[in-house]
């Protein structure tokens, strides 16, 4: 009789722990994927193959300005290509 109760309690506890772990992993993964997709969080792969996450404001100022300057140059090149194509 005690072995049935013990098995029930242990099985219930294991089920609860596994369910909580699965839900937490799913929620964290889905949230990070959404934040990366919406570009609130940026990511890159470092030299060791580990994905590193960072926010825009965590970049140092020189990196930020270099990135913005590159984006502006790219936009200017696209605009020049559009005007060349239309002429």
PDB file of N, CA and C in Angstrom:
ATOM      1  N   UNK A   1       0.810  -1.188   0.000  1.00  0.00           N
ATOM      2  CA  UNK A   1       0.000   0.000   0.000  1.00  0.00           C
ATOM      3  C   UNK A   1       0.860   1.261   0.000  1.00  0.00           C
ATOM      4  N   UNK A   2       1.935   1.269   0.829  1.00  0.00           N
ATOM      5  CA  UNK A   2       2.806   2.434   0.894  1.00  0.00           C
ATOM      6  C   UNK A   2       3.565   2.631  -0.412  1.00  0.00           C
ATOM      7  N   UNK A   3       3.908   1.527  -1.078  1.00  0.00           N
ATOM      8  CA  UNK A   3       4.650   1.647  -2.329  1.00  0.00           C
ATOM      9  C   UNK A   3       3.803   2.308  -3.418  1.00  0.00           C
ATOM     10  N   UNK A   4       2.507   2.106  -3.431  1.00  0.00           N
ATOM     11  CA  UNK A   4       1.628   2.752  -4.404  1.00  0.00           C
ATOM     12  C   UNK A   4       1.559   4.258  -4.137  1.00  0.00           C
ATOM     13  N   UNK A   5       1.393   4.619  -2.875  1.00  0.00           N
ATOM     14  CA  UNK A   5       1.341   6.039  -2.511  1.00  0.00           C
ATOM     15  C   UNK A   5       2.681   6.706  -2.810  1.00  0.00           C
ATOM     16  N   UNK A   6       3.765   6.039  -2.461  1.00  0.00           N
ATOM     17  CA  UNK A   6       5.105   6.576  -2.733  1.00  0.00           C
ATOM     18  C   UNK A   6       5.324   6.765  -4.234  1.00  0.00           C
ATOM     19  N   UNK A   7       4.944   5.776  -5.020  1.00  0.00           N
ATOM     20  CA  UNK A   7       5.072   5.871  -6.479  1.00  0.00           C
ATOM     21  C   UNK A   7       4.237   7.001  -7.050  1.00  0.00           C
ATOM     22  N   UNK A   8       3.036   7.188  -6.538  1.00  0.00           N
ATOM     23  CA  UNK A   8       2.165   8.264  -6.985  1.00  0.00           C
ATOM     24  C   UNK A   8       2.777   9.627  -6.671  1.00  0.00           C
ATOM     25  N   UNK A   9       3.276   9.794  -5.458  1.00  0.00           N
ATOM     26  CA  UNK A   9       3.864  11.073  -5.045  1.00  0.00           C
ATOM     27  C   UNK A   9       5.122  11.369  -5.855  1.00  0.00           C
ATOM     28  N   UNK A  10       6.000  10.379  -5.995  1.00  0.00           N
ATOM     29  CA  UNK A  10       7.239  10.587  -6.752  1.00  0.00           C
ATOM     30  C   UNK A  10       6.922  10.879  -8.219  1.00  0.00           C
ATOM     31  N   UNK A  11       6.004  10.132  -8.790  1.00  0.00           N
ATOM     32  CA  UNK A  11       5.622  10.365 -10.184  1.00  0.00           C
ATOM     33  C   UNK A  11       5.026  11.747 -10.397  1.00  0.00           C
ATOM     34  N   UNK A  12       4.217  12.188  -9.486  1.00  0.00           N
ATOM     35  CA  UNK A  12       3.617  13.524  -9.578  1.00  0.00           C
ATOM     36  C   UNK A  12       4.691  14.601  -9.482  1.00  0.00           C
ATOM     37  N   UNK A  13       5.612  14.459  -8.528  1.00  0.00           N
ATOM     38  CA  UNK A  13       6.687  15.443  -8.382  1.00  0.00           C
ATOM     39  C   UNK A  13       7.576  15.500  -9.620  1.00  0.00           C
ATOM     40  N   UNK A  14       7.935  14.346 -10.157  1.00  0.00           N
ATOM     41  CA  UNK A  14       8.756  14.312 -11.368  1.00  0.00           C
ATOM     42  C   UNK A  14       8.006  14.962 -12.525  1.00  0.00           C
ATOM     43  N   UNK A  15       6.731  14.686 -12.662  1.00  0.00           N
ATOM     44  CA  UNK A  15       5.928  15.301 -13.713  1.00  0.00           C
ATOM     45  C   UNK A  15       5.870  16.809 -13.593  1.00  0.00           C
ATOM     46  N   UNK A  16       5.701  17.302 -12.388  1.00  0.00           N
ATOM     47  CA  UNK A  16       5.648  18.741 -12.160  1.00  0.00           C
ATOM     48  C   UNK A  16       6.986  19.392 -12.495  1.00  0.00           C
ATOM     49  N   UNK A  17       8.071  18.786 -12.034  1.00  0.00           N
ATOM     50  CA  UNK A  17       9.402  19.345 -12.301  1.00  0.00           C
ATOM     51  C   UNK A  17       9.685  19.359 -13.800  1.00  0.00           C
ATOM     52  N   UNK A  18       9.412  18.275 -14.503  1.00  0.00           N
ATOM     53  CA  UNK A  18       9.655  18.227 -15.948  1.00  0.00           C
ATOM     54  C   UNK A  18       8.766  19.210 -16.696  1.00  0.00           C
ATOM     55  N   UNK A  19       7.520  19.345 -16.296  1.00  0.00           N
ATOM     56  CA  UNK A  19       6.613  20.282 -16.943  1.00  0.00           C
ATOM     57  C   UNK A  19       7.094  21.719 -16.760  1.00  0.00           C
ATOM     58  N   UNK A  20       7.488  22.073 -15.536  1.00  0.00           N
ATOM     59  CA  UNK A  20       7.986  23.428 -15.279  1.00  0.00           C
ATOM     60  C   UNK A  20       9.248  23.704 -16.086  1.00  0.00           C
ATOM     61  N   UNK A  21      10.158  22.738 -16.166  1.00  0.00           N
ATOM     62  CA  UNK A  21      11.386  22.904 -16.941  1.00  0.00           C
ATOM     63  C   UNK A  21      11.051  23.101 -18.416  1.00  0.00           C
ATOM     64  N   UNK A  22      10.146  22.284 -18.955  1.00  0.00           N
ATOM     65  CA  UNK A  22       9.775  22.372 -20.365  1.00  0.00           C
ATOM     66  C   UNK A  22       9.114  23.715 -20.670  1.00  0.00           C
ATOM     67  N   UNK A  23       8.222  24.157 -19.809  1.00  0.00           N
ATOM     68  CA  UNK A  23       7.534  25.431 -20.033  1.00  0.00           C
ATOM     69  C   UNK A  23       8.526  26.584 -19.956  1.00  0.00           C
ATOM     70  N   UNK A  24       9.407  26.580 -18.983  1.00  0.00           N
ATOM     71  CA  UNK A  24      10.389  27.663 -18.858  1.00  0.00           C
ATOM     72  C   UNK A  24      11.304  27.709 -20.074  1.00  0.00           C
ATOM     73  N   UNK A  25      11.803  26.551 -20.511  1.00  0.00           N
ATOM     74  CA  UNK A  25      12.674  26.521 -21.679  1.00  0.00           C
ATOM     75  C   UNK A  25      11.938  27.030 -22.907  1.00  0.00           C
ATOM     76  N   UNK A  26      10.692  26.621 -23.077  1.00  0.00           N
ATOM     77  CA  UNK A  26       9.912  27.051 -24.229  1.00  0.00           C
ATOM     78  C   UNK A  26       9.634  28.537 -24.210  1.00  0.00           C
ATOM     79  N   UNK A  27       9.296  29.065 -23.049  1.00  0.00           N
ATOM     80  CA  UNK A  27       8.995  30.485 -22.927  1.00  0.00           C
ATOM     81  C   UNK A  27      10.252  31.320 -23.168  1.00  0.00           C
ATOM     82  N   UNK A  28      11.363  30.921 -22.585  1.00  0.00           N
ATOM     83  CA  UNK A  28      12.603  31.675 -22.765  1.00  0.00           C
ATOM     84  C   UNK A  28      13.042  31.629 -24.220  1.00  0.00           C
ATOM     85  N   UNK A  29      13.018  30.464 -24.845  1.00  0.00           N
ATOM     86  CA  UNK A  29      13.425  30.350 -26.242  1.00  0.00           C
ATOM     87  C   UNK A  29      12.515  31.165 -27.150  1.00  0.00           C
ATOM     88  N   UNK A  30      11.224  31.081 -26.948  1.00  0.00           N
ATOM     89  CA  UNK A  30      10.282  31.833 -27.783  1.00  0.00           C
ATOM     90  C   UNK A  30      10.451  33.334 -27.590  1.00  0.00           C
ATOM     91  N   UNK A  31      10.675  33.766 -26.359  1.00  0.00           N
ATOM     92  CA  UNK A  31      10.858  35.186 -26.090  1.00  0.00           C
ATOM     93  C   UNK A  31      12.131  35.708 -26.740  1.00  0.00           C
ATOM     94  N   UNK A  32      13.235  34.975 -26.601  1.00  0.00           N
ATOM     95  CA  UNK A  32      14.483  35.411 -27.224  1.00  0.00           C
ATOM     96  C   UNK A  32      14.373  35.429 -28.743  1.00  0.00           C
ATOM     97  N   UNK A  33      13.742  34.418 -29.319  1.00  0.00           N
ATOM     98  CA  UNK A  33      13.563  34.400 -30.770  1.00  0.00           C
ATOM     99  C   UNK A  33      12.760  35.605 -31.235  1.00  0.00           C
ATOM    100  N   UNK A  34      11.704  35.953 -30.503  1.00  0.00           N
ATOM    101  CA  UNK A  34      10.881  37.096 -30.860  1.00  0.00           C
ATOM    102  C   UNK A  34      11.664  38.398 -30.715  1.00  0.00           C
ATOM    103  N   UNK A  35      12.442  38.550 -29.651  1.00  0.00           N
ATOM    104  CA  UNK A  35      13.226  39.768 -29.461  1.00  0.00           C
ATOM    105  C   UNK A  35      14.292  39.933 -30.540  1.00  0.00           C
ATOM    106  N   UNK A  36      14.906  38.838 -30.956  1.00  0.00           N
ATOM    107  CA  UNK A  36      15.895  38.898 -32.029  1.00  0.00           C
ATOM    108  C   UNK A  36      15.214  39.231 -33.345  1.00  0.00           C
ATOM    109  N   UNK A  37      14.071  38.614 -33.607  1.00  0.00           N
ATOM    110  CA  UNK A  37      13.344  38.865 -34.844  1.00  0.00           C
ATOM    111  C   UNK A  37      12.887  40.325 -34.930  1.00  0.00           C
ATOM    112  N   UNK A  38      12.445  40.894 -33.825  1.00  0.00           N
ATOM    113  CA  UNK A  38      11.986  42.281 -33.794  1.00  0.00           C
ATOM    114  C   UNK A  38      13.147  43.262 -33.661  1.00  0.00           C
ATOM    115  N   UNK A  39      14.368  42.759 -33.579  1.00  0.00           N
ATOM    116  CA  UNK A  39      15.600  43.535 -33.520  1.00  0.00           C
ATOM    117  C   UNK A  39      15.732  44.388 -32.252  1.00  0.00           C
ATOM    118  N   UNK A  40      15.107  43.949 -31.161  1.00  0.00           N
ATOM    119  CA  UNK A  40      15.358  44.583 -29.877  1.00  0.00           C
ATOM    120  C   UNK A  40      16.668  44.071 -29.288  1.00  0.00           C
ATOM    121  N   UNK A  41      17.001  42.859 -29.635  1.00  0.00           N
ATOM    122  CA  UNK A  41      18.239  42.236 -29.181  1.00  0.00           C
ATOM    123  C   UNK A  41      18.991  41.771 -30.413  1.00  0.00           C
ATOM    124  N   UNK A  42      20.266  42.032 -30.474  1.00  0.00           N
ATOM    125  CA  UNK A  42      21.111  41.601 -31.590  1.00  0.00           C
ATOM    126  C   UNK A  42      21.938  40.406 -31.132  1.00  0.00           C
ATOM    127  N   UNK A  43      22.398  39.640 -32.098  1.00  0.00           N
ATOM    128  CA  UNK A  43      23.219  38.485 -31.749  1.00  0.00           C
ATOM    129  C   UNK A  43      24.343  38.329 -32.759  1.00  0.00           C
ATOM    130  N   UNK A  44      25.395  37.703 -32.312  1.00  0.00           N
ATOM    131  CA  UNK A  44      26.504  37.338 -33.176  1.00  0.00           C
ATOM    132  C   UNK A  44      27.152  36.083 -32.618  1.00  0.00           C
ATOM    133  N   UNK A  45      27.891  35.387 -33.463  1.00  0.00           N
ATOM    134  CA  UNK A  45      28.590  34.181 -33.041  1.00  0.00           C
ATOM    135  C   UNK A  45      30.047  34.547 -32.831  1.00  0.00           C
ATOM    136  N   UNK A  46      30.560  34.285 -31.633  1.00  0.00           N
ATOM    137  CA  UNK A  46      31.939  34.640 -31.336  1.00  0.00           C
ATOM    138  C   UNK A  46      32.915  33.603 -31.879  1.00  0.00           C
ATOM    139  N   UNK A  47      34.189  33.789 -31.583  1.00  0.00           N
ATOM    140  CA  UNK A  47      35.235  32.908 -32.105  1.00  0.00           C
ATOM    141  C   UNK A  47      35.094  31.467 -31.651  1.00  0.00           C
ATOM    142  N   UNK A  48      34.462  31.246 -30.506  1.00  0.00           N
ATOM    143  CA  UNK A  48      34.301  29.898 -29.975  1.00  0.00           C
ATOM    144  C   UNK A  48      33.015  29.238 -30.451  1.00  0.00           C
ATOM    145  N   UNK A  49      32.235  29.931 -31.280  1.00  0.00           N
ATOM    146  CA  UNK A  49      30.996  29.370 -31.793  1.00  0.00           C
ATOM    147  C   UNK A  49      29.802  29.549 -30.880  1.00  0.00           C
ATOM    148  N   UNK A  50      29.936  30.404 -29.871  1.00  0.00           N
ATOM    149  CA  UNK A  50      28.854  30.659 -28.930  1.00  0.00           C
ATOM    150  C   UNK A  50      28.093  31.895 -29.385  1.00  0.00           C
ATOM    151  N   UNK A  51      26.773  31.796 -29.409  1.00  0.00           N
ATOM    152  CA  UNK A  51      25.951  32.933 -29.796  1.00  0.00           C
ATOM    153  C   UNK A  51      25.907  33.925 -28.636  1.00  0.00           C
ATOM    154  N   UNK A  52      26.314  35.149 -28.920  1.00  0.00           N
ATOM    155  CA  UNK A  52      26.322  36.214 -27.924  1.00  0.00           C
ATOM    156  C   UNK A  52      25.182  37.180 -28.226  1.00  0.00           C
ATOM    157  N   UNK A  53      24.495  37.635 -27.205  1.00  0.00           N
ATOM    158  CA  UNK A  53      23.387  38.575 -27.351  1.00  0.00           C
ATOM    159  C   UNK A  53      23.813  39.937 -26.819  1.00  0.00           C
ATOM    160  N   UNK A  54      23.323  40.996 -27.463  1.00  0.00           N
ATOM    161  CA  UNK A  54      23.573  42.340 -26.969  1.00  0.00           C
ATOM    162  C   UNK A  54      22.448  43.258 -27.432  1.00  0.00           C
ATOM    163  N   UNK A  55      22.310  44.377 -26.756  1.00  0.00           N
ATOM    164  CA  UNK A  55      21.332  45.387 -27.125  1.00  0.00           C
ATOM    165  C   UNK A  55      22.070  46.505 -27.852  1.00  0.00           C
ATOM    166  N   UNK A  56      21.337  47.312 -28.584  1.00  0.00           N
ATOM    167  CA  UNK A  56      21.965  48.417 -29.313  1.00  0.00           C
ATOM    168  C   UNK A  56      22.721  49.338 -28.363  1.00  0.00           C
ATOM    169  N   UNK A  57      22.130  49.671 -27.230  1.00  0.00           N
ATOM    170  CA  UNK A  57      22.773  50.632 -26.334  1.00  0.00           C
ATOM    171  C   UNK A  57      23.971  50.044 -25.600  1.00  0.00           C
ATOM    172  N   UNK A  58      24.205  48.736 -25.729  1.00  0.00           N
ATOM    173  CA  UNK A  58      25.363  48.133 -25.082  1.00  0.00           C
ATOM    174  C   UNK A  58      26.612  48.191 -25.952  1.00  0.00           C
ATOM    175  N   UNK A  59      26.459  48.605 -27.196  1.00  0.00           N
ATOM    176  CA  UNK A  59      27.625  48.769 -28.052  1.00  0.00           C
ATOM    177  C   UNK A  59      28.412  49.988 -27.591  1.00  0.00           C
ATOM    178  N   UNK A  60      29.706  49.957 -27.766  1.00  0.00           N
ATOM    179  CA  UNK A  60      30.436  51.167 -27.471  1.00  0.00           C
ATOM    180  C   UNK A  60      30.158  52.184 -28.578  1.00  0.00           C
ATOM    181  N   UNK A  61      30.382  53.434 -28.290  1.00  0.00           N
ATOM    182  CA  UNK A  61      29.980  54.513 -29.185  1.00  0.00           C
ATOM    183  C   UNK A  61      30.637  54.411 -30.556  1.00  0.00           C
ATOM    184  N   UNK A  62      31.890  54.006 -30.606  1.00  0.00           N
ATOM    185  CA  UNK A  62      32.575  53.904 -31.895  1.00  0.00           C
ATOM    186  C   UNK A  62      31.931  52.825 -32.771  1.00  0.00           C
ATOM    187  N   UNK A  63      31.612  51.680 -32.192  1.00  0.00           N
ATOM    188  CA  UNK A  63      30.940  50.621 -32.943  1.00  0.00           C
ATOM    189  C   UNK A  63      29.583  51.080 -33.437  1.00  0.00           C
ATOM    190  N   UNK A  64      28.857  51.778 -32.593  1.00  0.00           N
ATOM    191  CA  UNK A  64      27.526  52.244 -32.960  1.00  0.00           C
ATOM    192  C   UNK A  64      27.593  53.210 -34.131  1.00  0.00           C
ATOM    193  N   UNK A  65      28.498  54.176 -34.076  1.00  0.00           N
ATOM    194  CA  UNK A  65      28.607  55.135 -35.166  1.00  0.00           C
ATOM    195  C   UNK A  65      29.094  54.470 -36.441  1.00  0.00           C
ATOM    196  N   UNK A  66      30.004  53.508 -36.338  1.00  0.00           N
ATOM    197  CA  UNK A  66      30.457  52.779 -37.521  1.00  0.00           C
ATOM    198  C   UNK A  66      29.308  52.014 -38.165  1.00  0.00           C
ATOM    199  N   UNK A  67      28.480  51.387 -37.334  1.00  0.00           N
ATOM    200  CA  UNK A  67      27.333  50.641 -37.848  1.00  0.00           C
ATOM    201  C   UNK A  67      26.340  51.574 -38.532  1.00  0.00           C
ATOM    202  N   UNK A  68      26.037  52.700 -37.879  1.00  0.00           N
ATOM    203  CA  UNK A  68      25.097  53.655 -38.461  1.00  0.00           C
ATOM    204  C   UNK A  68      25.640  54.263 -39.750  1.00  0.00           C
ATOM    205  N   UNK A  69      26.931  54.558 -39.779  1.00  0.00           N
ATOM    206  CA  UNK A  69      27.541  55.104 -40.987  1.00  0.00           C
ATOM    207  C   UNK A  69      27.484  54.089 -42.130  1.00  0.00           C
ATOM    208  N   UNK A  70      27.715  52.835 -41.822  1.00  0.00           N
ATOM    209  CA  UNK A  70      27.613  51.799 -42.838  1.00  0.00           C
ATOM    210  C   UNK A  70      26.207  51.675 -43.388  1.00  0.00           C
ATOM    211  N   UNK A  71      25.215  51.759 -42.506  1.00  0.00           N
ATOM    212  CA  UNK A  71      23.825  51.698 -42.954  1.00  0.00           C
ATOM    213  C   UNK A  71      23.467  52.890 -43.826  1.00  0.00           C
ATOM    214  N   UNK A  72      23.922  54.078 -43.451  1.00  0.00           N
ATOM    215  CA  UNK A  72      23.659  55.265 -44.261  1.00  0.00           C
ATOM    216  C   UNK A  72      24.324  55.168 -45.635  1.00  0.00           C
ATOM    217  N   UNK A  73      25.556  54.673 -45.672  1.00  0.00           N
ATOM    218  CA  UNK A  73      26.239  54.487 -46.950  1.00  0.00           C
ATOM    219  C   UNK A  73      25.493  53.482 -47.825  1.00  0.00           C
ATOM    220  N   UNK A  74      25.012  52.416 -47.224  1.00  0.00           N
ATOM    221  CA  UNK A  74      24.260  51.413 -47.975  1.00  0.00           C
ATOM    222  C   UNK A  74      22.971  52.002 -48.538  1.00  0.00           C
ATOM    223  N   UNK A  75      22.279  52.805 -47.733  1.00  0.00           N
ATOM    224  CA  UNK A  75      21.058  53.443 -48.210  1.00  0.00           C
ATOM    225  C   UNK A  75      21.353  54.407 -49.360  1.00  0.00           C
ATOM    226  N   UNK A  76      22.445  55.151 -49.255  1.00  0.00           N
ATOM    227  CA  UNK A  76      22.828  56.090 -50.320  1.00  0.00           C
ATOM    228  C   UNK A  76      23.142  55.341 -51.617  1.00  0.00           C
ATOM    229  N   UNK A  77      23.839  54.214 -51.510  1.00  0.00           N
ATOM    230  CA  UNK A  77      24.161  53.410 -52.703  1.00  0.00           C
ATOM    231  C   UNK A  77      22.885  52.866 -53.344  1.00  0.00           C
ATOM    232  N   UNK A  78      21.934  52.429 -52.533  1.00  0.00           N
ATOM    233  CA  UNK A  78      20.674  51.935 -53.069  1.00  0.00           C
ATOM    234  C   UNK A  78      19.913  53.048 -53.770  1.00  0.00           C
ATOM    235  N   UNK A  79      19.906  54.236 -53.188  1.00  0.00           N
ATOM    236  CA  UNK A  79      19.219  55.374 -53.807  1.00  0.00           C
ATOM    237  C   UNK A  79      19.880  55.744 -55.129  1.00  0.00           C
ATOM    238  N   UNK A  80      21.218  55.710 -55.167  1.00  0.00           N
ATOM    239  CA  UNK A  80      21.926  56.029 -56.410  1.00  0.00           C
ATOM    240  C   UNK A  80      21.625  54.986 -57.481  1.00  0.00           C
ATOM    241  N   UNK A  81      21.539  53.711 -57.102  1.00  0.00           N
ATOM    242  CA  UNK A  81      21.220  52.659 -58.055  1.00  0.00           C
ATOM    243  C   UNK A  81      19.806  52.809 -58.596  1.00  0.00           C
ATOM    244  N   UNK A  82      18.868  53.227 -57.743  1.00  0.00           N
ATOM    245  CA  UNK A  82      17.491  53.430 -58.182  1.00  0.00           C
ATOM    246  C   UNK A  82      17.403  54.574 -59.181  1.00  0.00           C
ATOM    247  N   UNK A  83      18.155  55.663 -58.935  1.00  0.00           N
ATOM    248  CA  UNK A  83      18.096  56.791 -59.864  1.00  0.00           C
ATOM    249  C   UNK A  83      18.775  56.458 -61.175  1.00  0.00           C
ATOM    250  N   UNK A  84      19.842  55.632 -61.134  1.00  0.00           N
ATOM    251  CA  UNK A  84      20.499  55.191 -62.364  1.00  0.00           C
ATOM    252  C   UNK A  84      19.612  54.288 -63.186  1.00  0.00           C
ATOM    253  N   UNK A  85      18.861  53.421 -62.520  1.00  0.00           N
ATOM    254  CA  UNK A  85      17.968  52.500 -63.216  1.00  0.00           C
ATOM    255  C   UNK A  85      16.800  53.219 -63.869  1.00  0.00           C
ATOM    256  N   UNK A  86      16.321  54.295 -63.250  1.00  0.00           N
ATOM    257  CA  UNK A  86      15.162  54.996 -63.787  1.00  0.00           C
ATOM    258  C   UNK A  86      15.543  55.919 -64.940  1.00  0.00           C
ATOM    259  N   UNK A  87      16.828  56.269 -65.062  1.00  0.00           N
ATOM    260  CA  UNK A  87      17.246  57.191 -66.129  1.00  0.00           C
ATOM    261  C   UNK A  87      17.540  56.509 -67.408  1.00  0.00           C
TER     262      UNK A  87
END
